[in-house]
Short mmCIF file of C-alpha atoms in Angstrom, two decimals:
data_model
loop_
_atom_site.label_atom_id
_atom_site.label_comp_id
_atom_site.label_asym_id
_atom_site.label_seq_id
_atom_site.Cartn_x
_atom_site.Cartn_y
_atom_site.Cartn_z
CA MET A 734 0.00 0.00 0.00
CA ALA A 735 1.57 3.21 -1.12
CA SER A 736 1.62 5.85 1.55
CA ASN A 737 3.39 8.96 0.42
CA ARG A 738 5.11 11.32 2.80
CA GLU A 739 2.15 13.58 3.26
CA MET A 740 -0.16 10.80 4.45
CA ALA A 741 2.04 8.91 6.88
CA VAL A 742 4.35 9.68 9.73
CA LYS A 743 7.04 7.51 11.32
CA LEU A 744 7.32 7.28 15.09
CA VAL A 745 10.59 5.69 16.15
CA SER A 746 10.87 3.99 19.54
CA ALA A 747 13.86 3.72 21.85
CA GLU A 748 14.94 0.42 20.29
CA GLY A 749 14.67 1.81 16.78
CA PHE A 750 11.33 0.22 15.88
CA GLU A 751 9.53 2.37 13.34
CA PHE A 752 5.79 2.70 13.63
CA VAL A 753 4.21 4.07 10.49
CA VAL A 754 0.95 5.81 11.30
CA ASP A 755 -1.56 7.90 9.46
CA ARG A 756 -0.70 11.58 9.74
CA HIS A 757 -4.12 12.49 11.10
CA ALA A 758 -3.85 9.84 13.78
CA ALA A 759 -0.42 11.06 14.79
CA MET A 760 -1.69 14.62 15.07
CA VAL A 761 -3.95 13.49 17.93
CA SER A 762 -0.82 14.18 19.94
CA ASN A 763 -0.33 17.89 20.49
CA ALA A 764 3.42 17.45 20.65
CA VAL A 765 3.50 15.62 17.32
CA LYS A 766 1.22 18.23 15.81
CA ASN A 767 3.62 20.96 16.87
CA MET A 768 6.65 19.12 15.59
CA LEU A 769 5.08 18.49 12.21
CA SER A 770 3.46 21.83 11.54
CA SER A 771 5.21 23.88 8.94
CA GLY A 772 7.31 26.74 10.13
CA MET A 773 8.55 24.85 13.16
CA PRO A 774 12.32 24.53 13.25
CA PHE A 775 12.20 20.80 14.01
CA ARG A 776 13.93 18.50 11.59
CA GLU A 777 10.98 16.15 12.03
CA GLY A 778 8.70 18.51 10.14
CA ALA A 779 10.68 18.12 6.94
CA GLU A 780 11.13 14.38 7.04
CA GLY A 781 7.96 13.14 8.76
CA VAL A 782 10.04 11.07 11.20
CA ILE A 783 9.76 11.57 14.93
CA ASN A 784 12.31 10.00 17.24
CA LEU A 785 11.09 9.08 20.70
CA PRO A 786 14.16 7.66 22.45
CA ASP A 787 12.44 7.71 25.86
CA ILE A 788 9.53 5.50 24.80
CA ARG A 789 9.91 1.72 24.52
CA ALA A 790 8.36 -0.15 21.59
CA PRO A 791 5.53 -1.93 23.48
CA ILE A 792 4.48 1.41 24.96
CA LEU A 793 4.73 3.24 21.66
CA GLU A 794 2.61 0.52 20.09
CA LYS A 795 -0.11 1.21 22.67
CA VAL A 796 0.20 4.91 21.99
CA CYS A 797 -0.34 4.33 18.26
CA GLN A 798 -3.39 2.17 19.03
CA TYR A 799 -4.76 4.99 21.16
CA MET A 800 -4.19 7.49 18.37
CA TYR A 801 -6.40 5.48 16.02
CA TYR A 802 -8.95 4.91 18.76
CA LYS A 803 -9.14 8.62 19.49
CA LEU A 804 -9.45 9.52 15.83
CA ARG A 805 -12.13 6.92 15.27
CA TRP A 806 -14.32 7.80 18.23
CA THR A 807 -14.03 11.60 18.41
CA GLY A 808 -17.10 13.49 17.34
CA THR A 809 -19.31 10.43 16.92
CA SER A 810 -21.73 8.79 19.29
CA GLU A 811 -20.54 7.32 22.56
CA PRO A 812 -17.66 4.80 22.15
CA THR A 813 -18.78 1.22 22.60
CA LEU A 814 -15.38 0.05 23.77
CA GLU A 815 -13.30 1.74 26.40
CA PHE A 816 -9.62 1.88 25.67
CA LYS A 817 -8.09 -0.53 28.16
CA VAL A 818 -4.79 0.26 29.78
CA ASN A 819 -2.75 -2.67 31.03
CA PRO A 820 -1.77 -2.00 34.67
CA ALA A 821 1.76 -3.18 34.03
CA GLU A 822 2.19 -0.56 31.33
CA ALA A 823 0.19 2.20 33.02
CA LEU A 824 3.12 4.06 34.57
CA GLU A 825 5.15 4.17 31.37
CA LEU A 826 2.02 5.11 29.41
CA CYS A 827 1.49 7.98 31.86
CA MET A 828 4.93 9.34 31.17
CA ALA A 829 4.69 8.80 27.41
CA SER A 830 1.24 10.39 27.15
CA ASP A 831 2.35 13.32 29.28
CA TYR A 832 5.33 13.92 26.99
CA LEU A 833 3.25 13.57 23.83
CA GLU A 834 0.36 15.64 25.26
CA ILE A 835 -2.13 12.98 24.33
CA ALA B 1039 -31.15 15.53 15.71
CA SER B 1040 -28.84 15.19 18.64
CA LEU B 1041 -25.70 17.28 18.68
CA ARG B 1042 -23.94 14.98 21.09
CA ARG B 1043 -20.27 14.76 20.39
CA SER B 1044 -18.14 12.40 22.34
CA ARG B 1045 -14.60 13.13 23.31
CA PRO B 1046 -12.76 9.99 24.40
CA ARG B 1047 -10.78 10.40 27.58
CA ARG B 1048 -7.18 11.42 27.22
CA LEU B 1049 -4.63 8.62 27.34
CA PHE B 1050 -2.98 10.32 30.29
CA ASP B 1051 -6.22 10.30 32.28
CA LEU B 1052 -6.89 6.67 31.37
CA SER B 1053 -3.39 5.70 32.49
CA ILE B 1054 -3.64 7.60 35.75
CA SER B 1055 -7.02 5.99 36.47
CA THR B 1056 -5.54 2.55 35.95
CA LEU B 1057 -2.65 3.42 38.23
CA VAL B 1058 -5.07 4.57 40.92
CA GLU B 1059 -7.09 1.37 40.67
CA HIS B 1060 -3.95 -0.71 40.98
CA VAL B 1061 -2.06 1.41 43.47
CA ASP B 1062 -1.37 -1.69 45.56
CA ALA B 1063 0.72 -3.10 42.75
CA VAL B 1064 2.91 0.00 42.41
CA GLU B 1065 6.23 -0.73 44.07
CA SER B 1066 8.03 2.53 43.70
CA LEU B 1067 7.67 5.96 42.16
CA GLN B 1068 11.37 6.52 41.71
CA GLY B 1069 12.21 8.02 38.36
CA VAL B 1070 8.72 9.38 37.88
CA PRO B 1071 8.83 13.10 37.08
CA ASP B 1072 7.58 15.44 39.83
CA GLN B 1073 4.53 16.75 38.01
CA ILE B 1074 3.31 13.26 37.18
CA ARG B 1075 3.80 12.11 40.74
CA ARG B 1076 1.85 15.15 41.90
CA ARG B 1077 -1.05 14.44 39.50
CA TYR B 1078 -1.05 10.82 40.67
CA ALA B 1079 -1.24 11.98 44.29
CA GLU B 1080 -4.16 14.24 43.43
CA ALA B 1081 -5.99 11.44 41.62
CA LEU B 1082 -5.41 9.11 44.57
CA ALA B 1083 -6.71 11.70 47.00
CA GLU B 1084 -9.83 12.23 44.90
CA ARG B 1085 -10.59 8.53 44.99
CA ARG B 1086 -9.93 8.42 48.74
CA ARG B 1087 -7.07 6.00 48.21
CA LEU B 1088 -4.35 7.92 49.99
CA SER B 1089 -3.73 5.37 52.74
CA PRO B 1090 -0.67 5.26 55.01
CA ASP B 1091 0.92 2.77 52.58
CA VAL B 1092 0.36 5.13 49.70
CA LEU B 1093 1.84 7.98 51.72
CA ARG B 1094 4.92 5.83 52.23
CA LEU B 1095 5.01 5.24 48.49
CA LEU B 1096 4.85 8.96 47.77
CA GLY B 1097 7.45 9.75 50.40
CA GLY B 1098 9.83 7.06 49.30
CA ALA B 1099 10.49 8.40 45.86
CA HIS B 1100 13.69 10.08 47.04
CA THR B 1101 13.00 13.33 45.39
CA GLY B 1102 12.59 16.88 46.51
CA GLU B 1103 8.82 16.76 46.92
CA LEU B 1104 6.25 15.22 49.19
CA VAL B 1105 2.78 16.22 48.04
CA ALA B 1106 -0.13 14.46 49.76
CA PRO B 1107 -3.47 16.16 48.98
CA ASP B 1108 -5.45 14.21 51.57
CA CYS B 1109 -3.89 12.87 54.75
CA SER B 1110 -7.19 12.24 56.50
CA ALA B 1111 -6.66 8.48 56.51
CA VAL B 1112 -3.19 8.78 57.97
CA GLU B 1113 -2.33 8.68 61.69
CA ASP B 1114 0.47 10.15 63.83
CA ASP B 1115 3.03 7.40 63.51
CA ASP B 1116 2.46 6.87 59.78
CA LEU B 1117 3.15 10.53 59.13
CA ARG B 1118 6.03 10.67 61.57
CA ASN B 1119 7.84 7.80 59.88
CA VAL B 1120 7.45 9.32 56.44
CA ILE B 1121 8.45 12.92 57.16
CA VAL B 1122 11.33 11.91 59.38
CA GLY B 1123 12.71 9.73 56.58
CA LEU B 1124 12.62 12.39 53.87
CA ASP B 1125 15.88 13.30 52.14
CA GLY B 1126 16.74 16.51 53.93
CA ALA B 1127 19.34 17.68 51.46
CA ARG B 1128 16.93 17.53 48.53
CA LEU B 1129 13.55 18.37 50.05
CA ASP B 1130 12.16 21.54 48.52
CA THR B 1131 8.38 21.04 48.82
CA LEU B 1132 6.29 19.64 51.64
CA GLU B 1133 2.54 19.81 51.04
CA LEU B 1134 0.17 17.99 53.36
CA GLU B 1135 -3.56 18.68 53.17
CA HIS B 1136 -6.23 17.58 55.68
CA VAL B 1137 -3.38 16.79 58.01
CA GLY B 1138 -5.17 17.55 61.28
CA ARG B 1139 -5.48 13.98 62.48
CA ALA B 1140 -1.90 13.08 61.77
CA LEU B 1141 0.02 16.21 62.65
CA GLY B 1142 0.23 17.03 66.34
CA ASP B 1143 3.02 18.73 68.26
CA SER B 1144 4.76 15.42 68.92
CA VAL B 1145 5.10 14.61 65.21
CA ALA B 1146 6.24 18.17 64.52
CA ALA B 1147 8.89 17.82 67.22
CA SER B 1148 10.11 14.55 65.67
CA PHE B 1149 10.35 16.30 62.29
CA ALA B 1150 12.40 19.12 63.81
CA ALA B 1151 14.67 16.73 65.70
CA ALA B 1152 15.33 14.53 62.68
CA HIS B 1153 16.32 17.39 60.40
CA SER B 1154 17.80 19.93 62.79
CA GLU B 1155 21.41 18.84 62.43
CA SER B 1156 21.83 19.12 58.69
CA GLY B 1157 18.83 21.39 58.25
CA LEU B 1158 16.58 21.58 55.21
CA PRO B 1159 18.57 24.00 53.05
CA LYS B 1160 16.34 23.75 49.98
CA LEU B 1161 12.94 23.66 51.63
CA ALA B 1162 11.07 26.47 49.97
CA THR B 1163 7.40 25.51 50.34
CA ILE B 1164 5.53 24.22 53.36
CA ARG B 1165 1.81 23.63 53.14
CA LEU B 1166 -0.07 22.33 56.16
CA GLY B 1167 -3.79 22.30 55.48
CA GLY B 1168 -6.21 21.84 58.35
CA ALA B 1169 -3.60 21.28 61.04
CA TYR B 1170 -6.13 21.70 63.82
CA ARG B 1171 -4.04 19.97 66.47
CA LEU B 1172 -0.88 21.95 65.88
CA SER B 1173 -0.11 24.54 68.55
CA ASP B 1174 2.20 27.54 68.22
CA ASP B 1175 5.12 25.40 69.40
CA GLY B 1176 4.32 22.82 66.77
CA VAL B 1177 4.34 25.47 64.06
CA ALA B 1178 7.71 26.73 65.26
CA ALA B 1179 9.03 23.17 65.22
CA MET B 1180 7.94 22.62 61.61
CA LEU B 1181 9.62 25.86 60.54
CA SER B 1182 12.81 25.61 62.54
CA PRO B 1183 14.91 23.40 60.22
CA ALA B 1184 14.14 25.49 57.12
CA PRO B 1185 16.34 28.58 56.81
CA CYS B 1186 15.02 29.92 53.52
CA LEU B 1187 11.32 29.23 53.34
CA ARG B 1188 9.60 31.16 50.60
CA SER B 1189 6.01 29.96 50.76
CA LEU B 1190 3.93 29.02 53.78
CA HIS B 1191 0.32 27.81 53.85
CA LEU B 1192 -1.13 27.37 57.30
CA THR B 1193 -4.79 27.05 56.54
CA ALA B 1194 -7.51 26.38 59.12
CA ALA B 1195 -4.92 26.18 61.91
CA CYS B 1196 -7.33 26.94 64.72
CA ARG B 1197 -4.78 26.76 67.54
CA LEU B 1198 -2.54 29.33 65.94
CA THR B 1199 -2.09 32.58 67.86
CA ALA B 1200 0.12 35.66 67.76
CA LYS B 1201 2.91 33.59 69.29
CA GLY B 1202 2.88 31.17 66.36
CA LEU B 1203 2.88 34.07 63.91
CA ALA B 1204 5.86 35.51 65.78
CA ALA B 1205 7.61 32.20 65.16
CA VAL B 1206 6.87 32.65 61.45
CA GLN B 1207 8.58 36.02 61.58
CA THR B 1208 11.55 34.59 63.48
CA HIS B 1209 12.19 31.64 61.21
CA ALA B 1210 11.03 32.92 57.84
CA GLY B 1211 10.48 36.65 58.10
CA GLU B 1212 13.32 37.56 55.76
CA SER B 1213 12.72 34.96 53.10
CA LEU B 1214 8.95 34.49 52.94
CA THR B 1215 7.30 35.81 49.79
CA SER B 1216 3.98 33.98 50.01
CA LEU B 1217 1.72 33.48 53.03
CA ASP B 1218 -1.68 31.81 53.22
CA LEU B 1219 -3.59 31.98 56.49
CA SER B 1220 -7.00 31.34 55.01
CA HIS B 1221 -9.75 30.02 57.26
CA CYS B 1222 -7.89 30.80 60.49
CA TYR B 1223 -11.16 32.51 61.41
CA HIS B 1224 -10.20 33.31 64.96
CA LEU B 1225 -7.30 35.63 64.14
CA GLY B 1226 -7.89 39.31 64.84
CA ASP B 1227 -6.13 42.58 64.09
CA SER B 1228 -3.75 42.46 67.05
CA ASP B 1229 -2.73 38.86 66.26
CA VAL B 1230 -1.64 39.52 62.72
CA ARG B 1231 -0.45 43.13 62.80
CA PRO B 1232 3.13 42.44 63.96
CA LEU B 1233 3.67 39.90 61.19
CA LEU B 1234 1.74 41.42 58.31
CA VAL B 1235 2.34 45.13 58.79
CA GLU B 1236 5.67 45.31 60.60
CA GLY B 1237 7.25 42.03 59.48
CA LEU B 1238 7.59 40.03 56.26
CA SER B 1239 9.67 42.52 54.34
CA HIS B 1240 9.51 40.53 51.09
CA LEU B 1241 5.87 39.53 50.99
CA GLU B 1242 4.35 39.33 47.51
CA LYS B 1243 1.41 36.98 47.91
CA LEU B 1244 -1.06 37.10 50.76
CA ASN B 1245 -4.20 35.07 51.34
CA LEU B 1246 -6.42 36.11 54.24
CA SER B 1247 -9.62 34.58 52.95
CA GLY B 1248 -12.14 33.86 55.68
CA LEU B 1249 -10.48 36.03 58.32
CA GLU B 1250 -13.72 37.80 59.10
CA LYS B 1251 -12.48 39.65 62.19
CA LEU B 1252 -9.85 41.72 60.41
CA SER B 1253 -10.77 45.37 60.06
CA GLY B 1254 -10.54 47.58 57.02
CA THR B 1255 -7.94 49.71 58.78
CA LEU B 1256 -5.63 46.76 59.17
CA ILE B 1257 -6.00 45.78 55.52
CA ALA B 1258 -5.21 49.34 54.48
CA ASP B 1259 -2.11 49.28 56.69
CA ILE B 1260 -0.98 45.98 55.20
CA ALA B 1261 -1.47 47.46 51.73
CA ASP B 1262 0.56 50.54 52.64
CA ALA B 1263 3.37 48.45 54.10
CA ALA B 1264 3.59 46.12 51.13
CA GLY B 1265 2.90 48.67 48.41
CA THR B 1266 4.05 47.71 44.95
CA ARG B 1267 5.61 44.51 46.25
CA LEU B 1268 2.20 42.88 46.58
CA LYS B 1269 1.15 40.89 43.53
CA PHE B 1270 -1.56 38.61 44.89
CA PHE B 1271 -4.15 39.47 47.55
CA ASP B 1272 -7.07 37.30 48.57
CA LEU B 1273 -9.58 39.02 50.84
CA SER B 1274 -12.50 36.69 50.21
CA ASP B 1275 -15.09 36.59 52.97
CA CYS B 1276 -13.23 39.10 55.15
CA ASN B 1277 -16.63 40.38 56.15
CA SER B 1278 -15.50 43.24 58.36
CA ALA B 1279 -12.94 44.55 55.91
CA LEU B 1280 -14.63 44.15 52.55
CA CYS B 1281 -16.05 47.58 51.87
CA ASP B 1282 -15.61 50.20 49.14
CA ASN B 1283 -13.29 52.29 51.26
CA THR B 1284 -10.85 49.45 51.96
CA VAL B 1285 -10.82 48.27 48.36
CA THR B 1286 -10.14 51.77 47.11
CA LYS B 1287 -7.24 52.26 49.55
CA LEU B 1288 -5.87 48.82 48.75
CA LEU B 1289 -5.82 49.46 45.02
CA GLY B 1290 -4.33 52.88 45.50
CA ALA B 1291 -1.38 51.48 47.42
CA CYS B 1292 -0.79 48.22 45.56
CA THR B 1293 -0.60 49.27 41.95
CA ALA B 1294 1.38 46.22 40.86
CA LEU B 1295 -1.37 43.82 41.88
CA GLN B 1296 -1.83 40.94 39.43
CA SER B 1297 -4.38 38.86 41.27
CA LEU B 1298 -7.26 40.15 43.40
CA ARG B 1299 -9.96 38.09 45.06
CA LEU B 1300 -12.88 39.75 46.78
CA ASP B 1301 -15.38 36.89 46.95
CA GLY B 1302 -18.26 37.45 49.31
CA GLY B 1303 -18.02 41.24 49.04
CA VAL B 1304 -21.74 41.76 49.45
CA ALA B 1305 -21.17 45.30 50.68
CA LEU B 1306 -19.13 46.31 47.66
CA THR B 1307 -20.78 48.72 45.25
CA ASP B 1308 -19.88 50.26 41.92
CA ALA B 1309 -17.49 52.57 43.77
CA ALA B 1310 -15.20 49.63 44.50
CA ALA B 1311 -15.52 48.53 40.88
CA SER B 1312 -14.42 51.99 39.73
CA ALA B 1313 -11.37 51.75 41.94
CA ILE B 1314 -10.49 48.40 40.41
CA ALA B 1315 -10.95 49.80 36.93
CA ALA B 1316 -8.85 52.87 37.72
CA ASN B 1317 -5.90 51.13 39.33
CA GLY B 1318 -6.03 47.57 38.16
CA ARG B 1319 -4.22 47.79 34.86
CA ARG B 1320 -1.92 44.92 35.70
CA LEU B 1321 -4.59 42.58 36.98
CA ARG B 1322 -4.59 39.11 35.46
CA GLU B 1323 -6.98 37.47 37.83
CA ILE B 1324 -10.09 39.01 39.39
CA SER B 1325 -12.62 37.19 41.51
CA LEU B 1326 -15.84 38.95 42.48
CA ALA B 1327 -18.02 36.00 43.43
CA ARG B 1328 -21.14 36.97 45.36
CA CYS B 1329 -20.51 40.71 44.95
CA GLN B 1330 -24.17 40.99 44.20
CA GLN B 1331 -24.50 44.74 44.27
CA LEU B 1332 -22.24 45.32 41.28
CA SER B 1333 -23.99 46.55 38.17
CA SER B 1334 -23.37 45.30 34.67
CA ALA B 1335 -21.91 48.66 33.65
CA ALA B 1336 -19.41 48.58 36.50
CA VAL B 1337 -18.21 45.09 35.65
CA THR B 1338 -17.98 46.00 31.98
CA LEU B 1339 -15.82 48.96 32.93
CA ILE B 1340 -13.45 46.74 34.91
CA ILE B 1341 -13.10 44.39 31.95
CA LYS B 1342 -12.35 47.26 29.56
CA GLU B 1343 -9.55 48.48 31.80
CA THR B 1344 -7.88 45.11 32.38
CA PRO B 1345 -6.78 43.80 28.98
CA ASP B 1346 -4.37 41.28 30.51
CA LEU B 1347 -7.16 39.41 32.23
CA ARG B 1348 -6.72 35.66 32.24
CA SER B 1349 -9.11 34.56 34.94
CA LEU B 1350 -12.41 36.11 35.94
CA SER B 1351 -15.09 35.02 38.36
CA LEU B 1352 -18.48 36.72 38.23
CA ASN B 1353 -20.18 33.94 40.13
CA THR B 1354 -23.52 35.25 41.44
CA VAL B 1355 -22.89 38.76 40.15
CA VAL B 1356 -26.47 38.61 38.97
CA ALA B 1357 -26.47 41.78 36.88
CA VAL B 1358 -24.05 40.32 34.32
CA ASP B 1359 -25.70 40.58 30.92
CA ASP B 1360 -24.91 40.30 27.21
CA ALA B 1361 -23.08 43.62 27.19
CA THR B 1362 -20.64 42.30 29.80
CA ILE B 1363 -20.11 39.01 27.99
CA ASP B 1364 -19.62 40.74 24.63
CA THR B 1365 -17.06 43.15 26.09
CA LEU B 1366 -15.26 40.24 27.73
CA ALA B 1367 -15.15 38.34 24.44
CA THR B 1368 -13.69 41.31 22.64
CA VAL B 1369 -11.19 42.64 25.17
CA THR B 1370 -9.81 39.38 26.56
CA ALA B 1371 -10.01 37.21 23.45
CA ARG B 1372 -6.30 36.46 23.44
CA ASN B 1373 -5.71 35.77 27.11
CA LEU B 1374 -8.79 34.51 28.90
CA THR B 1375 -8.33 30.98 30.27
CA HIS B 1376 -10.79 30.71 33.18
CA LEU B 1377 -14.30 32.13 33.45
CA ASP B 1378 -17.01 31.59 36.03
CA VAL B 1379 -20.48 32.97 35.31
CA SER B 1380 -22.38 30.62 37.58
CA TRP B 1381 -25.81 31.76 38.80
CA CYS B 1382 -25.93 34.63 36.31
CA LEU B 1383 -29.18 34.45 34.39
CA GLU B 1384 -29.28 37.74 32.51
CA PHE B 1385 -26.93 36.85 29.68
CA SER B 1386 -27.91 34.73 26.67
CA GLU B 1387 -26.49 31.40 25.58
CA ASP B 1388 -25.64 32.89 22.19
CA ALA B 1389 -23.47 35.59 23.73
CA LEU B 1390 -21.58 32.99 25.75
CA GLY B 1391 -21.22 30.81 22.68
CA LEU B 1392 -19.64 33.69 20.81
CA LEU B 1393 -17.24 34.13 23.71
CA THR B 1394 -16.14 30.49 23.58
CA ASP B 1395 -15.45 30.94 19.88
CA LYS B 1396 -13.45 34.13 20.31
CA CYS B 1397 -11.49 33.16 23.41
CA ARG B 1398 -9.45 30.34 21.95
CA ARG B 1399 -7.36 29.92 25.09
CA LEU B 1400 -10.36 29.35 27.33
CA LYS B 1401 -9.73 26.18 29.33
CA ARG B 1402 -12.43 26.18 31.97
CA LEU B 1403 -15.93 27.65 32.01
CA SER B 1404 -18.24 27.32 35.03
CA VAL B 1405 -21.97 27.64 34.47
CA TRP B 1406 -23.55 26.30 37.62
CA GLY B 1407 -27.19 27.33 37.79
CA CYS B 1408 -27.19 28.91 34.34
CA ARG B 1409 -30.52 27.60 33.11
CA GLN B 1410 -30.07 29.33 29.79
CA VAL B 1411 -27.07 27.17 28.90
CA THR B 1412 -28.13 24.05 27.02
CA HIS B 1413 -26.72 21.22 24.95
CA ARG B 1414 -26.38 23.68 22.11
CA LEU B 1415 -23.42 25.27 23.82
CA ILE B 1416 -22.08 22.24 25.68
CA ASN B 1417 -21.80 20.13 22.55
CA GLY B 1418 -21.73 22.80 19.89
CA HIS B 1419 -18.68 24.82 20.86
CA GLY B 1420 -15.59 24.39 18.78
CA ASN B 1421 -12.97 24.61 21.51
CA ASP B 1422 -11.51 21.15 22.03
CA ALA B 1423 -9.49 22.05 25.09
CA LEU B 1424 -12.41 23.73 26.89
CA GLU B 1425 -13.81 22.07 29.98
CA ILE B 1426 -17.33 23.18 30.90
CA VAL B 1427 -18.33 22.67 34.50
CA GLY B 1428 -21.71 22.97 36.15
CA HIS B 1429 -24.13 21.79 33.54
CA HIS B 1430 -26.05 18.66 34.47
CA SER B 1431 -24.62 16.80 31.50
CA CYS B 1432 -21.04 17.54 32.47
CA GLY B 1433 -20.65 15.47 35.58
CA LEU B 1434 -19.34 16.95 38.78
CA GLY B 1435 -16.54 18.86 37.13
CA LYS B 1436 -13.61 17.07 38.67
CA ARG B 1437 -10.66 19.43 38.71
#
């Protein structure tokens, strides 16, 4: 499936795993939105790649799932499924979501 | 057709909720950034889960902060063990709310003894909320190891007297910039005069809310002594002092004031409002809850003269009408973040809707008792970051 640079964004975890996500989903995160918006002096804006060396892959995966969940269920009727947070991951998810403003 | 729009909970809130539910499984909070640990403590307190074990968890993070927003489930020895074991060299913030049950003179003495040798060189903020068992000696003991305290909150400390306030002057008089004595209802002019008029040479923030015995003369003297140093003054519910005369004198002396709270000023009239408008150029926060005599024109005038306004409470200022709301939307469009128009029925939903569209930075809007506000506004506004509190569809408006 061809996804050109304008449609997709790469989020890179601490271990170097690259998560390719839809640009709109990624923009659910305020921090990502700021980094990608034109005029910002972040290198990420030009290349569509965002390095997140403080976030491990399993956590970043959950973050990406949340991004799609949020995009899907915003502005529609009440969500039928609540987004479940695994207690073992909750603390790291707290820190990641705080950093990403999500 | 229904205009209901759902906004899924933020991932941060979902994660914090999970952490609160499973607090028993959390082994340590080391490495967790201060502001996250603080939000976690607040969430735990809200769910009444701040047990002695949790207090130990919060205190054992080996950082500079111990913030416990609800110590009502904690007893003497639990608190003693935690505050005695804090890292004295790093401690910069100690905030304990609802600490009456746990904090008596004996625990305070243990705290002083444990930290007296090396002192608490970085301790800048002490907050003891509801310490109803603490006597003047206990207050002195809590302050004694901290040589450069900058902020002290001693709220609802009903055993505090002039002697305890003298201890504040002794231990922190030269360094203190912020003092909160709210709800120490029993304190009178003679108790506070030595500290607030003659002492505290660097005071910038003062909260005397609820001190109903203080006279207008004393407030005027405090204002004269502090002058342009004073940036924040809370005189809410100071029933003896809150009159036009005092407010006028206060604003005349403290022209650098950024935050002014006069809640419960039922005696205040448009004269006080004129004084605020004339001298309050630098005001960023104004609270006039329950100042029922103020007219719409007077409030509008205040708004016109305070373009830097970020936070405004007109709770129960019943005369507020569309003219006020329109002026607010125009003048403060760039800066307004908090607005409370609860119990005001004279303005229209459309005017408020226009305000939410213009004030893009608005984060929190309180509309308790505003029958004219309906789903149209709650679901129809375009400001994603705005939290509306006080409408029956919005829940209890958890902070």
